[in-house]
Tab-separated table of C-alpha atoms in Angstrom:
chain	number	residue	atom	x	y	z
A	1	GLY	CA	7.321	-18.881	5.969
A	2	SER	CA	9.161	-20.235	3.182
A	3	ILE	CA	8.321	-20.695	-0.534
A	4	GLY	CA	7.671	-24.483	-2.282
A	5	GLY	CA	9.007	-26.509	0.586
A	6	SER	CA	12.377	-24.320	1.288
A	7	GLU	CA	14.008	-24.292	4.764
A	8	SER	CA	15.259	-21.332	6.544
A	9	ASN	CA	18.602	-21.356	8.427
A	10	ASP	CA	19.417	-19.375	11.497
A	11	GLU	CA	21.106	-16.767	9.272
A	12	GLY	CA	17.602	-16.334	7.471
A	13	SER	CA	18.479	-18.117	3.851
A	14	ILE	CA	16.403	-20.523	2.137
A	15	GLY	CA	17.648	-23.665	1.831
A	16	GLY	CA	17.034	-26.474	-0.672
A	17	SER	CA	13.509	-26.744	-2.525
A	18	GLU	CA	12.391	-29.731	-3.701
A	19	SER	CA	10.867	-29.765	-7.380
A	20	ASN	CA	9.320	-32.697	-9.390
A	21	ASP	CA	9.986	-33.946	-12.585
A	22	GLU	CA	7.833	-31.378	-14.284
A	23	GLY	CA	9.704	-28.739	-12.570
A	24	SER	CA	6.874	-27.856	-10.071
A	25	ILE	CA	7.913	-26.611	-6.528
A	26	GLY	CA	6.457	-28.332	-3.758
A	27	GLY	CA	4.300	-27.247	-0.636
A	28	SER	CA	5.583	-24.702	1.717
A	29	GLU	CA	4.293	-23.530	5.214
A	30	SER	CA	3.516	-20.620	6.693
A	31	ASN	CA	4.479	-18.618	9.811
A	32	ASP	CA	2.274	-16.897	12.230
A	33	LYS	CA	2.722	-13.691	9.914
A	34	GLY	CA	1.205	-15.322	6.823
A	35	SER	CA	2.974	-16.318	3.396
A	36	ILE	CA	2.621	-18.185	0.515
A	37	GLY	CA	0.901	-21.688	1.037
A	38	GLY	CA	2.237	-23.471	-2.043
A	39	SER	CA	3.001	-23.687	-5.292
A	40	GLU	CA	2.883	-25.985	-8.619
A	41	SER	CA	3.291	-25.916	-12.517
A	42	ASN	CA	1.575	-27.272	-14.751
A	43	ASP	CA	2.446	-28.820	-18.059
A	44	GLU	CA	2.612	-25.590	-19.784
A	45	GLY	CA	5.194	-24.264	-17.570
A	46	SER	CA	3.628	-21.952	-15.660
A	47	ILE	CA	3.168	-21.795	-11.890
A	48	GLY	CA	0.275	-21.849	-9.592
A	49	VAL	CA	0.734	-20.030	-5.927
A	50	THR	CA	-2.137	-20.733	-3.433
A	51	LEU	CA	-2.062	-18.003	-0.951
A	52	ASP	CA	-3.323	-18.540	2.998
A	53	SER	CA	-6.355	-17.072	1.552
A	54	GLN	CA	-7.032	-20.048	-0.675
A	55	GLU	CA	-6.456	-17.637	-3.663
A	56	THR	CA	-4.452	-19.102	-6.951
A	57	ILE	CA	-2.231	-17.068	-8.905
A	58	MET	CA	-0.968	-17.733	-11.857
A	59	GLY	CA	2.742	-16.889	-13.289
A	60	ASP	CA	6.104	-17.973	-14.785
A	61	HIS	CA	8.376	-17.478	-12.250
A	62	ILE	CA	8.392	-16.264	-8.562
A	63	LEU	CA	10.235	-13.461	-7.447
A	64	VAL	CA	11.142	-13.849	-3.445
A	65	ALA	CA	11.838	-9.968	-2.833
A	66	THR	CA	11.908	-10.309	1.324
A	67	GLY	CA	14.271	-7.300	1.434
A	68	ARG	CA	17.538	-7.026	3.577
A	69	VAL	CA	18.394	-6.387	7.107
A	70	PRO	CA	20.916	-4.205	8.132
A	71	ASN	CA	24.514	-5.943	9.159
A	72	VAL	CA	25.826	-3.980	12.296
A	73	GLU	CA	26.131	-7.005	14.767
A	74	HIS	CA	30.057	-7.709	15.840
A	75	MET	CA	31.071	-4.446	14.863
A	76	GLY	CA	31.843	-3.017	18.724
A	77	LEU	CA	29.049	-0.690	18.280
A	78	ASP	CA	27.357	-1.557	21.764
A	79	ALA	CA	31.001	-1.112	23.281
A	80	ILE	CA	31.008	2.318	22.358
A	81	GLY	CA	27.567	3.292	22.968
A	82	VAL	CA	26.133	3.794	19.242
A	83	GLN	CA	22.250	2.905	19.736
A	84	ILE	CA	20.563	0.268	17.417
A	85	ASP	CA	17.059	1.126	16.464
A	86	GLY	CA	14.608	-1.607	17.615
A	87	ASP	CA	12.453	-1.055	15.072
A	88	THR	CA	14.185	-1.350	11.748
A	89	GLY	CA	17.197	-2.903	13.356
A	90	GLY	CA	19.655	-0.033	11.971
A	91	ILE	CA	21.950	2.277	13.803
A	92	ARG	CA	19.889	5.333	14.907
A	93	VAL	CA	20.557	8.527	13.311
A	94	ASP	CA	19.458	12.042	13.224
A	95	ARG	CA	18.480	13.772	10.299
A	96	HIS	CA	21.915	15.235	9.801
A	97	LEU	CA	23.375	11.687	10.326
A	98	LYS	CA	24.712	11.655	13.555
A	99	THR	CA	24.657	8.549	15.714
A	100	SER	CA	24.108	8.684	19.761
A	101	VAL	CA	28.038	9.131	19.846
A	102	LYS	CA	29.508	12.399	19.069
A	103	GLY	CA	31.678	12.386	16.024
A	104	VAL	CA	30.196	9.146	14.758
A	105	PHE	CA	28.156	9.094	11.827
A	106	ALA	CA	26.231	6.659	9.842
A	107	ALA	CA	25.008	6.641	6.376
A	108	GLY	CA	23.115	4.448	3.885
A	109	ASP	CA	21.708	0.653	4.308
A	110	CYS	CA	23.130	0.369	7.590
A	111	THR	CA	20.971	2.900	9.146
A	112	GLY	CA	17.709	0.888	8.135
A	113	ASP	CA	16.066	3.722	6.396
A	114	ARG	CA	14.954	3.182	2.678
A	115	GLN	CA	17.661	0.918	0.992
A	116	PHE	CA	18.111	2.593	-2.545
A	117	THR	CA	21.528	2.721	-4.282
A	118	HIS	CA	21.289	6.875	-4.783
A	119	TYR	CA	19.681	7.419	-1.412
A	120	ALA	CA	22.970	5.550	0.321
A	121	GLY	CA	25.620	7.608	-2.162
A	122	TYR	CA	23.600	11.016	-1.168
A	123	GLN	CA	23.503	10.223	2.469
A	124	GLY	CA	27.340	8.949	2.383
A	125	SER	CA	28.358	12.595	0.756
A	126	ILE	CA	26.508	14.586	3.342
A	127	ALA	CA	28.114	12.403	6.056
A	128	ALA	CA	31.452	13.081	5.094
A	129	ARG	CA	30.678	16.706	4.003
A	130	ASN	CA	29.186	17.126	8.053
A	131	VAL	CA	32.552	15.209	9.470
A	132	LEU	CA	34.990	17.352	7.316
A	133	LEU	CA	33.513	20.814	7.146
A	134	PRO	CA	31.495	23.107	9.462
A	135	LEU	CA	28.063	22.070	7.845
A	136	ASP	CA	24.900	20.044	9.394
A	137	ASP	CA	23.271	19.420	6.338
A	138	PRO	CA	20.155	17.210	6.056
A	139	GLY	CA	21.223	13.663	5.272
A	140	VAL	CA	17.569	11.808	6.062
A	141	LEU	CA	14.855	13.267	3.646
A	142	PRO	CA	11.412	12.600	3.897
A	143	ASP	CA	10.653	11.934	0.030
A	144	VAL	CA	12.807	9.695	-1.900
A	145	PRO	CA	11.957	8.446	-5.579
A	146	SER	CA	12.203	4.935	-6.280
A	147	THR	CA	12.010	2.779	-9.594
A	148	THR	CA	11.628	-0.547	-10.322
A	149	PHE	CA	13.532	-1.262	-13.764
A	150	THR	CA	10.722	-3.522	-14.953
A	151	GLN	CA	9.299	-3.552	-18.437
A	152	PRO	CA	7.191	-1.212	-17.964
A	153	GLU	CA	9.174	0.517	-15.073
A	154	VAL	CA	7.212	1.422	-11.912
A	155	ALA	CA	8.411	4.524	-10.052
A	156	SER	CA	6.944	6.295	-7.150
A	157	PHE	CA	7.666	9.022	-4.337
A	158	GLY	CA	5.708	10.816	-1.612
A	159	MET	CA	2.695	9.570	-0.505
A	160	THR	CA	0.152	7.459	-2.015
A	161	GLU	CA	-3.440	8.158	-2.212
A	162	ALA	CA	-4.429	6.504	1.135
A	163	ALA	CA	-1.860	7.744	3.080
A	164	ALA	CA	-2.822	11.283	1.854
A	165	VAL	CA	-6.137	10.981	2.986
A	166	GLU	CA	-5.222	9.303	6.637
A	167	GLU	CA	-3.149	12.287	7.183
A	168	HIS	CA	-4.989	15.462	5.148
A	169	GLY	CA	-8.508	14.071	5.072
A	170	GLU	CA	-10.966	12.624	1.744
A	171	LYS	CA	-11.917	16.504	1.128
A	172	LYS	CA	-8.667	18.091	0.828
A	173	VAL	CA	-6.600	15.246	-0.922
A	174	SER	CA	-7.354	15.460	-5.047
A	175	VAL	CA	-5.959	12.655	-7.378
A	176	SER	CA	-5.120	12.942	-11.217
A	177	PHE	CA	-4.644	9.715	-13.551
A	178	ARG	CA	-3.765	9.232	-17.005
A	179	PRO	CA	-3.348	5.694	-18.672
A	180	LEU	CA	-0.962	5.109	-20.977
A	181	SER	CA	-3.435	4.747	-23.875
A	182	GLN	CA	-4.219	8.540	-23.391
A	183	ILE	CA	-0.449	9.387	-23.860
A	184	ASP	CA	0.409	9.684	-27.800
A	185	ARG	CA	4.230	8.442	-27.010
A	186	ALA	CA	2.584	5.127	-25.944
A	187	VAL	CA	0.529	4.963	-28.280
A	188	CYS	CA	3.040	5.635	-31.135
A	189	GLU	CA	5.243	2.643	-29.703
A	190	GLY	CA	2.599	0.379	-28.917
A	191	THR	CA	3.221	0.340	-24.797
A	192	ASP	CA	-0.152	1.880	-24.312
A	193	GLN	CA	-1.627	-1.364	-22.771
A	194	HIS	CA	-0.267	-1.661	-19.658
A	195	GLY	CA	0.894	1.657	-17.334
A	196	PHE	CA	-0.620	5.374	-16.046
A	197	VAL	CA	0.433	8.441	-14.301
A	198	LYS	CA	-1.239	8.879	-11.202
A	199	ILE	CA	-0.599	12.185	-9.126
A	200	VAL	CA	-1.909	12.764	-5.197
A	201	HIS	CA	-1.977	16.436	-4.586
A	202	HIS	CA	-3.629	19.063	-2.189
A	203	ALA	CA	-7.125	19.807	-3.207
A	204	LYS	CA	-7.029	23.583	-2.460
A	205	SER	CA	-2.903	24.508	-2.856
A	206	LYS	CA	-2.454	21.529	-5.450
A	207	GLN	CA	1.026	20.908	-3.714
A	208	ILE	CA	2.164	17.546	-4.971
A	209	LEU	CA	1.716	15.349	-2.474
A	210	GLY	CA	2.999	11.913	-4.015
A	211	ALA	CA	2.913	10.131	-7.213
A	212	THR	CA	3.153	6.504	-8.853
A	213	VAL	CA	4.236	6.038	-12.688
A	214	VAL	CA	4.088	2.417	-14.181
A	215	ALA	CA	5.854	3.591	-18.126
A	216	PRO	CA	9.130	3.065	-20.275
A	217	ALA	CA	10.391	6.515	-19.078
A	218	ALA	CA	8.996	6.133	-15.317
A	219	GLY	CA	12.139	6.702	-13.630
A	220	GLU	CA	12.686	10.003	-15.279
A	221	MET	CA	9.093	11.555	-15.161
A	222	ILE	CA	9.454	10.804	-11.466
A	223	ALA	CA	11.999	12.826	-11.018
A	224	GLU	CA	10.646	15.938	-13.092
A	225	LEU	CA	7.586	15.518	-9.854
A	226	ALA	CA	10.118	15.249	-7.232
A	227	VAL	CA	11.656	18.678	-7.972
A	228	ALA	CA	8.461	20.381	-8.214
A	229	LYS	CA	7.390	18.981	-4.774
A	230	ASP	CA	10.840	19.791	-3.557
A	231	ALA	CA	10.694	23.375	-5.200
A	232	GLY	CA	7.129	24.014	-3.350
A	233	ARG	CA	5.877	24.398	-7.194
A	234	SER	CA	2.289	23.609	-7.484
A	235	PHE	CA	1.046	20.614	-9.693
A	236	GLY	CA	-0.898	23.252	-11.739
A	237	LYS	CA	2.061	25.604	-12.257
A	238	LEU	CA	3.588	22.799	-14.514
A	239	ALA	CA	0.870	23.639	-17.300
A	240	THR	CA	3.212	26.137	-17.897
A	241	VAL	CA	6.538	24.341	-18.371
A	242	MET	CA	7.055	23.815	-21.852
A	243	HIS	CA	7.705	19.839	-22.425
A	244	SER	CA	8.945	18.740	-26.126
A	245	TYR	CA	6.361	16.698	-27.891
A	246	PRO	CA	5.707	13.415	-28.323
A	247	SER	CA	7.542	12.751	-25.086
A	248	TYR	CA	6.238	10.735	-22.141
A	249	SER	CA	6.469	13.611	-19.672
A	250	ILE	CA	4.549	16.160	-21.662
A	251	ALA	CA	1.577	14.155	-19.957
A	252	LEU	CA	2.453	15.678	-16.822
A	253	GLN	CA	2.146	19.009	-18.440
A	254	GLN	CA	-1.237	17.966	-20.080
A	255	MET	CA	-2.395	16.628	-16.785
A	256	ALA	CA	-1.257	19.799	-14.870
A	257	ALA	CA	-3.248	21.889	-17.514
A	258	GLU	CA	-6.443	19.609	-16.365
A	259	VAL	CA	-5.919	20.922	-12.927
A	260	TYR	CA	-5.282	24.588	-13.865
A	261	TYR	CA	-8.456	25.133	-15.965
A	262	ASP	CA	-10.126	22.996	-13.186
A	263	GLY	CA	-9.663	25.577	-10.526
A	264	LEU	CA	-10.935	28.168	-13.271
A	265	LYS	CA	-14.268	27.190	-12.704
A	266	LYS	CA	-14.583	29.304	-9.856
A	267	ASN	CA	-14.892	31.961	-12.448
A	268	LYS	CA	-17.648	30.717	-14.748
A	269	PHE	CA	-17.180	33.687	-16.996
A	270	LEU	CA	-13.740	33.178	-17.789
A	271	TYR	CA	-13.709	29.677	-18.010
A	272	ASP	CA	-16.425	29.505	-20.827
A	273	LEU	CA	-14.935	32.008	-22.867
A	274	LEU	CA	-11.574	30.068	-23.130
A	275	LYS	CA	-13.470	27.316	-23.705
A	276	ALA	CA	-15.284	28.617	-26.034
A	277	ILE	CA	-12.240	29.956	-28.216
A	278	GLY	CA	-10.524	26.542	-27.574
A	279	LEU	CA	-8.081	27.779	-24.934
């Protein structure tokens, strides 16, 4: 499918789109997978996009983010027996970045795994170490933090709430949520209108399963949660890790404290006592 009447060639590039005198983008066609139906602009310069569902969404720009496909053709890989993953289109590797041919390793975007600069760099160093040294370190990781550097930033890692519920069951999954309007730093800087911190954790063990942060410092905040998960530290334990005030990340300590005290409700006497004395 294309946007605004543009045509794609055999190489997957987007051809020339047509605009009218007002700078609008013309109608487009959808494929079997469904696509954006068409768009137009009004006198104020905003763009309206009509979806296949006939819903119209207004905005200032259209961002085409269709992803990338590994470029592994015409390299002679099939001649030496290197297998290509049919689902991702990338070179098939095991968790140590070994291909189907002994002595041949692959790392980064060409494997069809998650396409992030930091992940590709990590895999490249692991592959080099495994090739040159008697090591067998893992290069394919289950959780890779990602950040979209918009304003505010959008960062995430691990499972979403829906994925966690599907794998563990609804009763075994808990969610901690705090909007930026409840984070003092955001209020002070006037960035509290849009954003939140959402942490998905196991209801009983409090082990972190995943997180999403929409905030000016989301990229930094998500790293702390990723470290805690990798170290096997439960979310409630972050309540005892001192954070500076008024940083954005102190919200993680405050949210963890809520989870910690929620666990104390099983001991009603202790919980009521701590609450009575303000602790």
